[in-house]
Amino acid sequence: MGVELFALAPLDYLAIGAFFATLSIVGYWAGRGEQASSTEYFLAGKKLPWYVVGGSFIASNISSDHFIGMIGSAVVFGISVSMLEWGNVITFSLLIWFFIPFLLSAKVFTTPEYLELRFNAALRQIFAVVTVISNVVAFLAAVLYGGALALSSLFGWGPWFAVITLGIASGIWAIYGGLSSVAWTDLLTVAVMIVGGLTVTILGLDALAGDGGSLIDGFRIMIERNQATH
């Protein structure tokens, strides 16, 4: 299936430009002075508010593989693919309420650091290397490819150019300001994703309902079409 191009209006370009401009301002503002020490750079000086930490955690879990990959899967298989994310409520709850307090009580901040304290430095290095490789190959590759598909559809860019552009744009603030820049830009990103996702959902349910129908009617039609009767 070929990639279709979408005609963008001037307001679309203005919205995209305003988003990246705002993201750059937030990343620069949050990263000022964060290079003073390793604690400032890697842990944001331990001064991030709870809502920034929570927003960054959610934004790190949601990416182009959700907005593009899972939406594509939903078109084929229906809304059953959303059960994966509902299952994360349990795993995230265990992580937040049990494992993170355990790591904090051990006065460590990463899993490899704990493994070194519990076992040895060799295991820490092995786990860190395997984690980096698996994230790059299994996670980052899919995220960059999904984002590249969106940019190719919107602007007609080649896939390699789109992937490289995404990698550079997303890495600038992480390198410049460390965790603080990443967390605050994540908070802005997750706010945009929530507003955009809710808008698309409302418009989609309204389209399903048809003329004179309500959002509840649209939701009922969506459920009826996802009964998996065949």
Tab-separated table of N, CA, C and O in Angstrom, residues 6 10 40 45 47 72 143 157:
chain	number	residue	atom	x	y	z
A	6	PHE	N	-1.255	14.141	2.335
A	6	PHE	CA	-2.366	14.946	2.799
A	6	PHE	C	-2.039	16.414	2.545
A	6	PHE	O	-0.928	16.874	2.834
A	10	PRO	N	-2.503	26.415	5.529
A	10	PRO	CA	-1.563	27.301	6.257
A	10	PRO	C	-1.695	27.195	7.770
A	10	PRO	O	-0.691	27.266	8.486
A	40	GLU	N	22.312	17.012	38.774
A	40	GLU	CA	21.459	17.948	38.042
A	40	GLU	C	21.128	17.397	36.664
A	40	GLU	O	19.980	17.468	36.203
A	45	GLY	N	18.333	17.315	39.515
A	45	GLY	CA	18.509	17.878	40.845
A	45	GLY	C	17.511	17.385	41.872
A	45	GLY	O	17.383	17.971	42.946
A	47	LYS	N	14.407	17.688	41.926
A	47	LYS	CA	13.476	18.764	42.258
A	47	LYS	C	12.282	18.839	41.313
A	47	LYS	O	11.556	19.838	41.321
A	72	GLY	N	-3.500	1.577	13.470
A	72	GLY	CA	-3.575	0.714	12.289
A	72	GLY	C	-4.047	-0.679	12.649
A	72	GLY	O	-4.846	-1.294	11.924
A	143	VAL	N	9.486	3.197	16.797
A	143	VAL	CA	9.000	4.549	17.066
A	143	VAL	C	9.453	5.511	15.979
A	143	VAL	O	8.662	6.319	15.458
A	157	TRP	N	8.438	13.635	2.732
A	157	TRP	CA	9.859	13.378	2.962
A	157	TRP	C	10.184	11.915	2.706
A	157	TRP	O	9.345	11.031	2.857
